[in-house]
Short mmCIF file of C-alpha atoms in Angstrom, two decimals:
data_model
loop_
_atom_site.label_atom_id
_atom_site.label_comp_id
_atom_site.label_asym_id
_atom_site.label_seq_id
_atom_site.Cartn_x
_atom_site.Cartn_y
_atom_site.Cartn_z
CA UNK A 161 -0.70 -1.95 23.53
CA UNK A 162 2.69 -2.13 21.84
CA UNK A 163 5.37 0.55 24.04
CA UNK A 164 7.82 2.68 21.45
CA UNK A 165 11.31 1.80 21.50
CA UNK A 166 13.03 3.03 19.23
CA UNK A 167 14.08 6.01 19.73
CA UNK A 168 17.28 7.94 18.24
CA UNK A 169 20.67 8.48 19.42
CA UNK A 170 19.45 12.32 20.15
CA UNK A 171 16.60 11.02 22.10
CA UNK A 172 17.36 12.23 25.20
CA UNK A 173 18.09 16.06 23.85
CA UNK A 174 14.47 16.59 24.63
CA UNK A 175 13.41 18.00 27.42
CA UNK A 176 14.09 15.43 30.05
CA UNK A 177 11.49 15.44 32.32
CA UNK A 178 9.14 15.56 29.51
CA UNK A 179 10.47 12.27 28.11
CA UNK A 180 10.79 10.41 31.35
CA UNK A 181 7.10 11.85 32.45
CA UNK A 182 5.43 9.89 29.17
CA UNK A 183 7.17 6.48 30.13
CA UNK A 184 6.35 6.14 33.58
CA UNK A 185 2.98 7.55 32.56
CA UNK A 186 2.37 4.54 30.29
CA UNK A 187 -1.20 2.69 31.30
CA UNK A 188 -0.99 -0.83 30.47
CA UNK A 189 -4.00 -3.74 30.81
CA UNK A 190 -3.67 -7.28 31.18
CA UNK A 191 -0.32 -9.39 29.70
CA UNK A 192 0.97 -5.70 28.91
CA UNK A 193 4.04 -3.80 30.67
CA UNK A 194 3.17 -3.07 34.05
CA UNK A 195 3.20 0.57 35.15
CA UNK A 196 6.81 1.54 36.52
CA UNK A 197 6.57 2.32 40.48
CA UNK A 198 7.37 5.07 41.30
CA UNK A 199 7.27 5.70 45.09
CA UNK A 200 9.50 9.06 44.94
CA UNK A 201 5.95 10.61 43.81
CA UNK A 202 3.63 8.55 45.78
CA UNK A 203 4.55 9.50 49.22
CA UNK A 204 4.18 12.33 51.91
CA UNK A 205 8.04 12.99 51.80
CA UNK A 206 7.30 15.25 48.41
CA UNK A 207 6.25 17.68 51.03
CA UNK A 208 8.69 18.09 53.51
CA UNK A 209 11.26 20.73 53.36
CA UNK A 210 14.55 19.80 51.44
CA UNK A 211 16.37 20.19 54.92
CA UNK A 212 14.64 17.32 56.62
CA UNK A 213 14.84 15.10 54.01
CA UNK A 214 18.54 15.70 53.64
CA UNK A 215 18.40 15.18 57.33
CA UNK A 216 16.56 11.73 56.60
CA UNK A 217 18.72 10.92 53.70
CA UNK A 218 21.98 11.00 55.93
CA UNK A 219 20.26 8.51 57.51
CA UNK A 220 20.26 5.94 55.15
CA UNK A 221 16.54 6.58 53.87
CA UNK A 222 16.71 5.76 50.61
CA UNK A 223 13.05 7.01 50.07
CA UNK A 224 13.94 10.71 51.03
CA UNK A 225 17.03 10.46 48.85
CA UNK A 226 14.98 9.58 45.92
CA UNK A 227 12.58 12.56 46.41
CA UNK A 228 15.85 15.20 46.48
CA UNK A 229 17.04 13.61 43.48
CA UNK A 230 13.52 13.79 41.77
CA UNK A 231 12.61 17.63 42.92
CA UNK A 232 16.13 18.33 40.98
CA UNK A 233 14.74 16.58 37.83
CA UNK A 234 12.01 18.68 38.04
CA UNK A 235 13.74 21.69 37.67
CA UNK A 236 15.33 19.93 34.73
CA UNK A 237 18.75 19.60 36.73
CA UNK A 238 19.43 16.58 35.92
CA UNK A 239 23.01 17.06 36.60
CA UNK A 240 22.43 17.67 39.75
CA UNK A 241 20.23 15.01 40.26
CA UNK A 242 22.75 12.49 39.11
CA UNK A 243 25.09 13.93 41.32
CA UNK A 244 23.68 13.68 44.26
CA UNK A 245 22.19 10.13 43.78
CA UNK A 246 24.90 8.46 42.92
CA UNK A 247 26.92 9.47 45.68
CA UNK A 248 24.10 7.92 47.70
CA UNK A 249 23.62 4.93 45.98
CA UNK A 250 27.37 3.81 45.72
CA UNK A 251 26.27 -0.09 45.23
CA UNK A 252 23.64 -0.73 42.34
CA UNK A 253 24.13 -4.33 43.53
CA UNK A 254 22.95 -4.11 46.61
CA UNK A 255 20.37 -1.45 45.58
CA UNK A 256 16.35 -1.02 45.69
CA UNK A 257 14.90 -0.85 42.34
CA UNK A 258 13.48 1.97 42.60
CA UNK A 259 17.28 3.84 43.60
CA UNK A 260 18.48 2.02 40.75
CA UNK A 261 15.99 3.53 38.49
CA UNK A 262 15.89 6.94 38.93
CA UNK A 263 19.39 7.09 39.64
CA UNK A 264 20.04 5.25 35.93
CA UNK A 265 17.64 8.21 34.75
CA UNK A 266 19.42 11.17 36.12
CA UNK A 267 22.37 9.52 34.89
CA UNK A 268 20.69 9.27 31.17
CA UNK A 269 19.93 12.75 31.24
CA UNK A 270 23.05 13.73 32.60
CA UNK A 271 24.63 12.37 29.42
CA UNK A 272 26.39 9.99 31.57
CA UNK A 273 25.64 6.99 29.69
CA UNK A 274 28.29 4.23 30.79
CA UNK A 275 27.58 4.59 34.39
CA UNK A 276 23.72 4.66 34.35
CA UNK A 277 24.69 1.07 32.73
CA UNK A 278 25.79 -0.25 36.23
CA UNK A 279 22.34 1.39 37.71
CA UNK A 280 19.91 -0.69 35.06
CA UNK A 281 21.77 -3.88 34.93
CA UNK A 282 20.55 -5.23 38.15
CA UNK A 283 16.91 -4.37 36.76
CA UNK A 284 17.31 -6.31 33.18
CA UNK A 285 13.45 -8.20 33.79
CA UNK A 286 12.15 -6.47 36.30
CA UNK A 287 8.43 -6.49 35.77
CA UNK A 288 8.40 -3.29 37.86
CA UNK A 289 10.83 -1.18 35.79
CA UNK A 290 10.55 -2.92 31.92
CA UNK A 291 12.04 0.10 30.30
CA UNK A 292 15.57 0.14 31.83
CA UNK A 293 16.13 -3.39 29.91
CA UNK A 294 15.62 -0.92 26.83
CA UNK A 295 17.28 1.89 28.33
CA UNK A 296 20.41 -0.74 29.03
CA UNK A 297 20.07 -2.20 25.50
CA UNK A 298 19.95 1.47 24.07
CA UNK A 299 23.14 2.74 25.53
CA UNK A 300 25.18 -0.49 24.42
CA UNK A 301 23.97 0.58 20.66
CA UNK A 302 25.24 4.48 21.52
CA UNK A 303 28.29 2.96 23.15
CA UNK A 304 29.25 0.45 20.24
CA UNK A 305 28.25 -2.36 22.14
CA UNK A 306 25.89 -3.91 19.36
CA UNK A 307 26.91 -7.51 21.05
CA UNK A 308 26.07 -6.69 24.11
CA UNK A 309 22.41 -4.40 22.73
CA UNK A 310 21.44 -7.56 20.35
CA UNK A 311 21.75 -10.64 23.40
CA UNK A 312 19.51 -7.30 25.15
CA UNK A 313 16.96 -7.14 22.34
CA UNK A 314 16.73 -10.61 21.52
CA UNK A 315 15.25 -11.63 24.83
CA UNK A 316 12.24 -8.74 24.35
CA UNK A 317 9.25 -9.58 23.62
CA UNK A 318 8.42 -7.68 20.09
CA UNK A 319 4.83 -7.97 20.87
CA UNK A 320 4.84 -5.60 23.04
CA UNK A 321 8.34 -3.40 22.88
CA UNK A 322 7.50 -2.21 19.12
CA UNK A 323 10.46 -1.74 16.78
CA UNK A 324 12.35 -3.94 19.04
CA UNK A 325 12.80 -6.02 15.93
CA UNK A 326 14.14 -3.61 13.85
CA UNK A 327 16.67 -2.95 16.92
CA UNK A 328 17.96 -6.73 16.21
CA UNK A 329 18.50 -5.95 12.89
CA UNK A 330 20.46 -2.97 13.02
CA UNK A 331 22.79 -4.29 15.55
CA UNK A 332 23.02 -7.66 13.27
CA UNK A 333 24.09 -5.46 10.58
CA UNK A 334 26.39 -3.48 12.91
CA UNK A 335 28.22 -6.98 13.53
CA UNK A 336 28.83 -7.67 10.43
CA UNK A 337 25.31 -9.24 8.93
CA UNK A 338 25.07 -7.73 5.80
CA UNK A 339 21.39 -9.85 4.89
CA UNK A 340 20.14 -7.96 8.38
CA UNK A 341 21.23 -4.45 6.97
CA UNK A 342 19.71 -4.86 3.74
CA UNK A 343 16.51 -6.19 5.28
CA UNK A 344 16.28 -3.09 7.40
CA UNK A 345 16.97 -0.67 4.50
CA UNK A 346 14.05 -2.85 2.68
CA UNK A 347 11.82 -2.05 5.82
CA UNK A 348 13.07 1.57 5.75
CA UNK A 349 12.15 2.26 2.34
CA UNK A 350 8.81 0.26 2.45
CA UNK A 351 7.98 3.06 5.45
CA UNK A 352 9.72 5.78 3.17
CA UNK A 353 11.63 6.68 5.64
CA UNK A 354 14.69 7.71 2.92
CA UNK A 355 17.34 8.99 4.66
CA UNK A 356 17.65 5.71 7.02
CA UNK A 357 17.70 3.23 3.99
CA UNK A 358 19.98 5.14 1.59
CA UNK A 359 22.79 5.44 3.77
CA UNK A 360 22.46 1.87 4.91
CA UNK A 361 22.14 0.55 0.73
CA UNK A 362 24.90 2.92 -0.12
CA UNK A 363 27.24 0.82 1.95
CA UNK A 364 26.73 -2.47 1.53
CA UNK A 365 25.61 -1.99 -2.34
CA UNK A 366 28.40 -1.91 -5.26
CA UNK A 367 27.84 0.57 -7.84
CA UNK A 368 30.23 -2.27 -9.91
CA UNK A 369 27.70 -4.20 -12.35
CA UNK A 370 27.71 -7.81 -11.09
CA UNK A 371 28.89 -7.09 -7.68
CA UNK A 372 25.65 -7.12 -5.47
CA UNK A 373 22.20 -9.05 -6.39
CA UNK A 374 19.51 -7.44 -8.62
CA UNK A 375 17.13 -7.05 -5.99
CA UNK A 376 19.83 -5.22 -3.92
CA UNK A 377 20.98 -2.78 -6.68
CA UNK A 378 16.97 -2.34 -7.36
CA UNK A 379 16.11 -1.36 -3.98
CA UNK A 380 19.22 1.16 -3.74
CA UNK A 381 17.75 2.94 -7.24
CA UNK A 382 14.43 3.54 -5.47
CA UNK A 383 16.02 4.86 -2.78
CA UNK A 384 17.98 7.23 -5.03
CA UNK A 385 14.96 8.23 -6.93
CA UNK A 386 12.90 8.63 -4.28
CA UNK A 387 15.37 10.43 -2.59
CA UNK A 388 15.47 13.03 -5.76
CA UNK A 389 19.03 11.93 -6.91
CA UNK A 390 17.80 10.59 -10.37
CA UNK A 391 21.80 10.35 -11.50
CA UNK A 392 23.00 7.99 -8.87
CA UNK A 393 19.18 5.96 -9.20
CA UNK A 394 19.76 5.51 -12.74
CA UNK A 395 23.36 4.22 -11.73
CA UNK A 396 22.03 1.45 -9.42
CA UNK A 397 18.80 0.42 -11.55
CA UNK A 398 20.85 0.20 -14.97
CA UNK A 399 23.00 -2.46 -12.23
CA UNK A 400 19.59 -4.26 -11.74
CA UNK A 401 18.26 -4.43 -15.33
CA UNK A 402 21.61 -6.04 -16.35
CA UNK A 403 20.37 -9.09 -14.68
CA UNK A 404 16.42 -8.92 -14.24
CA UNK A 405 13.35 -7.50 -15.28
CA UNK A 406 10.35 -6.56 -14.11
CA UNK A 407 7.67 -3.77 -14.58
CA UNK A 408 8.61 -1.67 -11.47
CA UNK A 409 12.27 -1.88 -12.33
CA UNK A 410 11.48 -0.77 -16.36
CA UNK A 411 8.73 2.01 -15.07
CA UNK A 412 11.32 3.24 -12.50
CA UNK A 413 14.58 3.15 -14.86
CA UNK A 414 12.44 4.82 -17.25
CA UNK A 415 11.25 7.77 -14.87
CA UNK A 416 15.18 8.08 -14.02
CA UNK A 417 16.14 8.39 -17.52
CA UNK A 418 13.59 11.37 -18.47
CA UNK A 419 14.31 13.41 -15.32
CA UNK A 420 18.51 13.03 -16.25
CA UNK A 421 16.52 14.34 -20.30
CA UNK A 422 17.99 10.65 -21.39
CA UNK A 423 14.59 10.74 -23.22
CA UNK A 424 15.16 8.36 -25.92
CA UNK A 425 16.51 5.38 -23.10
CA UNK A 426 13.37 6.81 -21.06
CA UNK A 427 10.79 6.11 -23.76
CA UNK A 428 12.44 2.50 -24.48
CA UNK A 429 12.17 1.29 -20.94
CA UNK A 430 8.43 2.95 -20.30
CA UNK A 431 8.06 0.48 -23.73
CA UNK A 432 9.47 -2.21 -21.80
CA UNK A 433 7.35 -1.50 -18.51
CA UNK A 434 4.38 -1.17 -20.38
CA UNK A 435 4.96 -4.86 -22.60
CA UNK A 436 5.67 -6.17 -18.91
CA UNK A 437 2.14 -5.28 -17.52
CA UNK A 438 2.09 -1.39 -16.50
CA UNK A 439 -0.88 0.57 -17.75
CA UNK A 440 -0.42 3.10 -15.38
CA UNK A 441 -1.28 6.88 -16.20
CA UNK A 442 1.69 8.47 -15.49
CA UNK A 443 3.51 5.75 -17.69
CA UNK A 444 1.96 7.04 -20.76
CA UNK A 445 1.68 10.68 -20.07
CA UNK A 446 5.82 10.65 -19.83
CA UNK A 447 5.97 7.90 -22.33
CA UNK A 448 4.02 10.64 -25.17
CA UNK A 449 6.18 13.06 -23.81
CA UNK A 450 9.81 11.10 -24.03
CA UNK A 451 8.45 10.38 -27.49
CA UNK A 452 7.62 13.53 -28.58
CA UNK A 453 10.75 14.96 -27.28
CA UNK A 454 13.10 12.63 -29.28
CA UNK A 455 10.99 13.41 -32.05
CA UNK A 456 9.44 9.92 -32.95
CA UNK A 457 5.95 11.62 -33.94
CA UNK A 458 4.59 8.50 -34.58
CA UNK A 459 5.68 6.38 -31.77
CA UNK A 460 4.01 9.38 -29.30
CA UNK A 461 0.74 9.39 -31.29
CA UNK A 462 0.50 5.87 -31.14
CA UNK A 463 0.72 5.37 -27.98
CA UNK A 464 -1.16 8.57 -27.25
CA UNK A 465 -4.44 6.59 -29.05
CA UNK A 466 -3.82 3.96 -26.76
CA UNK A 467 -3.73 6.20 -23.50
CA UNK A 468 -7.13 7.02 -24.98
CA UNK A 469 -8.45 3.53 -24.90
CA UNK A 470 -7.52 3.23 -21.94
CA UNK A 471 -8.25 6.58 -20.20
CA UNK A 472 -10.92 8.39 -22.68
CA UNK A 473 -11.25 10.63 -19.57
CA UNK A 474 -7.65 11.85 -19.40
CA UNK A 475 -7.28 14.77 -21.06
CA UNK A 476 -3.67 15.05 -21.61
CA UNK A 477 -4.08 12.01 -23.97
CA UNK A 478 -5.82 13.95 -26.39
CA UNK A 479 -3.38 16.91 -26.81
CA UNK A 480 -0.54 15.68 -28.87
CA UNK A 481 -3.08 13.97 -31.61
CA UNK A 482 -5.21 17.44 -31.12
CA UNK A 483 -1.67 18.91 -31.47
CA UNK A 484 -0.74 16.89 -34.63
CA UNK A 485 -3.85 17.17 -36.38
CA UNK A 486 -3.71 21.19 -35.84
CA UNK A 487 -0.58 21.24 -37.30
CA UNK A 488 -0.85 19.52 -40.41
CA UNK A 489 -4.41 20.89 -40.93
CA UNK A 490 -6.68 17.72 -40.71
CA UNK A 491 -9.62 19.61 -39.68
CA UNK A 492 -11.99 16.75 -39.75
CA UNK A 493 -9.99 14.44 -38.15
CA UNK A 494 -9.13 16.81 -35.43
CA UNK A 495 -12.82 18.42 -34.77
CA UNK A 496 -14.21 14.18 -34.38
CA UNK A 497 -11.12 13.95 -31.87
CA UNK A 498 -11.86 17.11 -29.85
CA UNK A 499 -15.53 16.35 -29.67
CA UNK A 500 -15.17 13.11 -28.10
CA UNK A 501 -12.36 14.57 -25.82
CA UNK A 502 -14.55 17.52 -24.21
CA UNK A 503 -17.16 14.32 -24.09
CA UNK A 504 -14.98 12.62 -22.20
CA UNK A 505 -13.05 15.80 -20.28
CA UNK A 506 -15.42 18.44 -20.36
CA UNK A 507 -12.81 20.62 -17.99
CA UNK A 508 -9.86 20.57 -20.10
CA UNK A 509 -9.03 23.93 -21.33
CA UNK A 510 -6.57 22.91 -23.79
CA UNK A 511 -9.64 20.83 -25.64
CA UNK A 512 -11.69 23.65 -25.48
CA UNK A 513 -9.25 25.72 -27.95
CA UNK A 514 -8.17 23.08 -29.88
CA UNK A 515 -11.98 23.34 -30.34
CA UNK A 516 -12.84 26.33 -30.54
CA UNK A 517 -10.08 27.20 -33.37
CA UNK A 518 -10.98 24.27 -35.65
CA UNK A 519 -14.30 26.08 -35.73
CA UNK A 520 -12.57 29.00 -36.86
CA UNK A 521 -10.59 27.15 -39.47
CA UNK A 522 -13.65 25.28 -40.78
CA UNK A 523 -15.54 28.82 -41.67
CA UNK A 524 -17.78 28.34 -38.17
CA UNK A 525 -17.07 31.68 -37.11
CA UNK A 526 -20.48 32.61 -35.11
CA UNK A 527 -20.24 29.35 -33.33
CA UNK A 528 -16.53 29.90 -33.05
CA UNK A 529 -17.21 33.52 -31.66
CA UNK A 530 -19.39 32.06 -29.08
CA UNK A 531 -17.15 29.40 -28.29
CA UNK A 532 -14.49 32.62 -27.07
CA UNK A 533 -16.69 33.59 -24.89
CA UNK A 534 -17.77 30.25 -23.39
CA UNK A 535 -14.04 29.48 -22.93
CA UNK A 536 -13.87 32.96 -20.71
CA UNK A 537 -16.37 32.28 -18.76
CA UNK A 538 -15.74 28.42 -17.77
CA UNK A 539 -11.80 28.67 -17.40
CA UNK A 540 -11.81 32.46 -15.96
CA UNK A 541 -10.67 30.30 -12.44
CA UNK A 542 -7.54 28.68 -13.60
CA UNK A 543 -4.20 30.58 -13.41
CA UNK A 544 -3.00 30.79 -16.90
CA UNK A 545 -5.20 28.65 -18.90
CA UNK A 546 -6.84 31.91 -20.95
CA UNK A 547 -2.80 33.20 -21.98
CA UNK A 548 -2.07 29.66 -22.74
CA UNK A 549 -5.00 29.51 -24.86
CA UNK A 550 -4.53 33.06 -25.91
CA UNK A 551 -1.19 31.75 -28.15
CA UNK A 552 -2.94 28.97 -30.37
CA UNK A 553 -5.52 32.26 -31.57
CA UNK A 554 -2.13 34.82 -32.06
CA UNK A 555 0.08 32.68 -33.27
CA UNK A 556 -1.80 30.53 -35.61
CA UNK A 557 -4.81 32.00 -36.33
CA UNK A 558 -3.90 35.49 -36.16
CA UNK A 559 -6.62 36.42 -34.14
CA UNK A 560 -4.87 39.04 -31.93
CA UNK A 561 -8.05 40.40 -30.93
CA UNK A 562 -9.51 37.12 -28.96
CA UNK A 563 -5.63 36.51 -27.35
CA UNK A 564 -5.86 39.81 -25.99
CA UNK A 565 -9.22 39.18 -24.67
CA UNK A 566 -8.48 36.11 -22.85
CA UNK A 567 -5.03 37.17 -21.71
CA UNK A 568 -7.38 40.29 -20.19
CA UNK A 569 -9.58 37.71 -18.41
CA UNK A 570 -6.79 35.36 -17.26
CA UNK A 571 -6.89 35.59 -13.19
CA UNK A 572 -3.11 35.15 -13.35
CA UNK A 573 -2.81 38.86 -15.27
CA UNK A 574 -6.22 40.24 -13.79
CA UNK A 575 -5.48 39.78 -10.24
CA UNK A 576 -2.06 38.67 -9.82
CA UNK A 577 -1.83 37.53 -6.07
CA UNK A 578 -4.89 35.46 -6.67
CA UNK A 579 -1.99 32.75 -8.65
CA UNK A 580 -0.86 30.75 -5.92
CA UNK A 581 -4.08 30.08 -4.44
CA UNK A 582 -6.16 29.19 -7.26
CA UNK A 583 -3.27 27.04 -8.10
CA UNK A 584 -3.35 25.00 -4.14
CA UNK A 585 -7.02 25.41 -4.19
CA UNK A 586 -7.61 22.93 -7.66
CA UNK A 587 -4.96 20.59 -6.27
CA UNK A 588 -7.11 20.32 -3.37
CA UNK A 589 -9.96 19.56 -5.42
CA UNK A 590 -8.42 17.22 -7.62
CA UNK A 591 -6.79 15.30 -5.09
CA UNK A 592 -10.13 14.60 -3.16
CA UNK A 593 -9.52 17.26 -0.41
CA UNK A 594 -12.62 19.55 -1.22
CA UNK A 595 -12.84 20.21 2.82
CA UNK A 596 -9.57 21.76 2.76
CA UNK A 597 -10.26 23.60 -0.54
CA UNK A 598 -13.95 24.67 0.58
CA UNK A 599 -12.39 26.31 4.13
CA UNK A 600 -9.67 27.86 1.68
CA UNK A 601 -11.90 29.64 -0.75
CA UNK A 602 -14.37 30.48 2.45
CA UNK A 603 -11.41 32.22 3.97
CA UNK A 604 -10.43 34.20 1.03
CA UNK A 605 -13.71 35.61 0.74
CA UNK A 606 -14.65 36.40 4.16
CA UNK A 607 -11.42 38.66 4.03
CA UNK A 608 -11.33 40.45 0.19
CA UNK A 609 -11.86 43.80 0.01
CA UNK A 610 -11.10 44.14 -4.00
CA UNK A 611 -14.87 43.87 -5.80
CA UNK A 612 -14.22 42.32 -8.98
CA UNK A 613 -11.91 39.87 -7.35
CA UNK A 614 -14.44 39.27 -4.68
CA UNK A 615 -16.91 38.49 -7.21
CA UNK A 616 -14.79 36.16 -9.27
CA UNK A 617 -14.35 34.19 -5.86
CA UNK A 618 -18.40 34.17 -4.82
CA UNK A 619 -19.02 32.43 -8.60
CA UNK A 620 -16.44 30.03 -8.23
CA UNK A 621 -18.01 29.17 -4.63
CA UNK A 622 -21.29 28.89 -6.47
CA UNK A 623 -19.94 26.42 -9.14
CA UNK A 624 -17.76 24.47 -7.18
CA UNK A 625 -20.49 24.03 -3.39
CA UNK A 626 -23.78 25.09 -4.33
CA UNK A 627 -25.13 23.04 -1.76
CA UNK A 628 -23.14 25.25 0.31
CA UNK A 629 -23.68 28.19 -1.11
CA UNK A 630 -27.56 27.82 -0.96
CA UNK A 631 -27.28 27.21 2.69
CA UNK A 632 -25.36 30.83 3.19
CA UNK A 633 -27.15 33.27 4.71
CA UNK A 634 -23.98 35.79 4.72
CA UNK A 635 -24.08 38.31 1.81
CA UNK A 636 -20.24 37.86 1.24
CA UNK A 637 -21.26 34.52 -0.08
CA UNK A 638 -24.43 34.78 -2.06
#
């Protein structure tokens, strides 16, 4: 078992006897920590009055003093506690461990951080008390004493005090180590822990061109994008393309680019990233979009045929030729395109339009009439497909009729409040969480009270977990 060690600057803000109760608590087996004595609990003096132990304590008994000090810490008086032990134990040197201990604890929780220093220094080692050497190493960091912390932490073994090793870092860096600090960022960011890496980057990281290595300046503009600062992560990864190149890099600078609407140097590094290896999804998806944006029709359906190849079951790869082939009325062209598509994604609303309107516009109307309704009745669960759907028939076809029939059956105009969930509920289900999204839609109908609504919910149960729904015995789902 590796023990914690790092813990923050604030650390000690929690509740104090809840922090100290989990480290002497610690169980540890063979060639681990050994549990910290603690003979102010495991003895018959916890139940003597406070008088006689005071009595005992004036008498040099170091045992009863220890028991006052912890009944105080207890009660979460630590400053009490500290109070009273260290006027008893006026020489750490010449101390018991255990006196030294608890009286370095009081002190910690006291806020009295220099002098609970002279209380664990005598213990640095001590097999029976392991975590003042941490405790000692942790108050030269909050003290500025990153020497003194680092000769600390470098004696620990980081096998079992884990983090101890990022401890040697940070107080490398702190003494002027600049590798160490950027090493530690690296680690940060690798754990995504943002706000510990950016500040650390920031500092040792020129936003001059040419002043800090590539792999410095790249590791900054992740931190910047990741962080949601696309401005100052373009900055720092325009630094690190000046003198290298790699996919990430391209992909990354590229993603920066489109969310600052720099669309046309987006689409020209998601170029670059792709020629350098990435295939990704998302690559293409903003690629076609950067593309389409800037206007370069033919560089977005391009590369939109190729997001085909590659993904035939992707539906957004699809829409812009769909789009295209709408527009300038190649009917054949686009009917081949959307059949395969709805082969390929057979949920994709957008598809089934595209589909259902090139019917239209090849003189298909009863199949085209019957592809309305099949496009109610399959999409009546997503939150603004139908209106979406609704404008290609209004605006293009002139079919005002069939948009005001699917804007009627749209669940986002039929039952409002129903938005947000349908919304959380598909991400669920798209992003492999069909527990959570199961328990969600059991939920909403166990407590519905509006019929039609109800109803909707029970069908898309049906659809979605019939071998759930098969298995209910509860009218409210069958």
């Amino acid at each position: 078992m590796r023990i914690g060690t790092v813990l923050s600057k604030d650390s000690f803000a929690l509740p104090f006897i809840a922090l100290i109760t989990l480290i002497i608590g610690l169980n540890c087996g063979d060639n681990e920590l050994e549990l910290i004595a603690r003979p102010w609990v495991n003895t018959e003096y916890r139940d003597l009055p406070d008088s006689i132990l005071r009595v005992k304590a004036e008498n040099n008994d170091s045992l009863a003093a220890m028991v006052i000090g912890w009944k105080f810490m207890l009660r979460e008086d630590t400053v009490s506690a500290a109070n009273y032990l260290t006027v008893f134990n006026q020489n750490p040197p010449g101390a018991s461990a255990p006196l030294n201990y608890l009286t370095g604890l009081a002190l910690l929780g006291a806020k009295r951080d220099s002098l609970a220093t002279e209380y664990f220094l005598p213990l640095i080692n001590n097999d029976e008390y392991p975590h003042a050497t941490y405790y000692l190493a942790s108050i030269y960091r909050k003290l500025k004493n990153d020497e003194r912390a680092l000769e600390i932490y470098q004696k620990m073994d980081p096998e079992l005090w884990e983090g101890v090793d990022d401890s040697v870092l940070v107080c490398k860096a702190a003494l002027g180590d600049t590798a160490s600090a950027i090493e530690f960022a690296q680690k940060m960011l690798e754990e995504d822990k943002i706000v510990k890496a950016a500040p650390i980057l920031t500092k040792y990281v020129s936003m001059e061109r040419g002043k800090s290595p590539a792999h410095w300046n790249y590791l900054t503009g992740m931190a910047y994008y990741r962080g949601n600062n696309p401005t100052r992560a373009a900055a720092y990864l325009e630094n690190a393309d000046a003198d290298t190149s790699f996919k990430d890099l391209s992909y990354h600078l590229g993603l920066a680019y489109y969310k600052i609407k720099a669309f046309d140097s987006a689409a020209s590094k998601l170029d670059q990233a792709m020629e350098l290896g990435d295939s990704s999804i998302n690559l293409f998806k903003i690629l076609i979009e950067s593309r389409e944006i800037e206007g370069d029709t033919a560089g977005a359906f391009e590369r939109s045929l190729l997001g085909i190849e590659l993904y035939p079951e992707v539906e957004d790869f699809y829409v812009f030729p769909s789009k295209l082939y709408y527009k300038n009325g190649d009917l054949e062209e686009l009917l081949a395109l959307v059949e395969e598509g709805r082969k390929q994604a057979p949920n994709s609303y957008k598809l089934d339009a595209y589909y259902t309107a090139v019917n239209f516009l090849l003189g298909n109307d009863s199949l085209a009439d019957a592809l309305v309704d099949t496009l109610v009745i399959k999409h009546r669960y997503y939150p603004g497909a139908l209106s979406q759907s609704a404008d290609l028939f209004e605006q293009s076809l002139g079919k005002e009729g069939i948009a005001e029939k699917l804007r009627a059956e749209d669940p986002m105009n039929r039952f409002p409040n129903t938005g947000d969930f349908l919304f959380w509920y598909h991400l669920y289900k798209e992003k492999d969480k069909a527990d959570t999204a199961r328990v969600m839609l059991e939920n909403w109908i166990e407590n519905d009270t509006v019929t039609e609504r109800l109803q909707l919910m029970k069908d898309l149960y049906v659809r979605d977990f019939p071998e759930f729904a098969n298995k209910k015995s509860d009218d409210k789902i069958e």
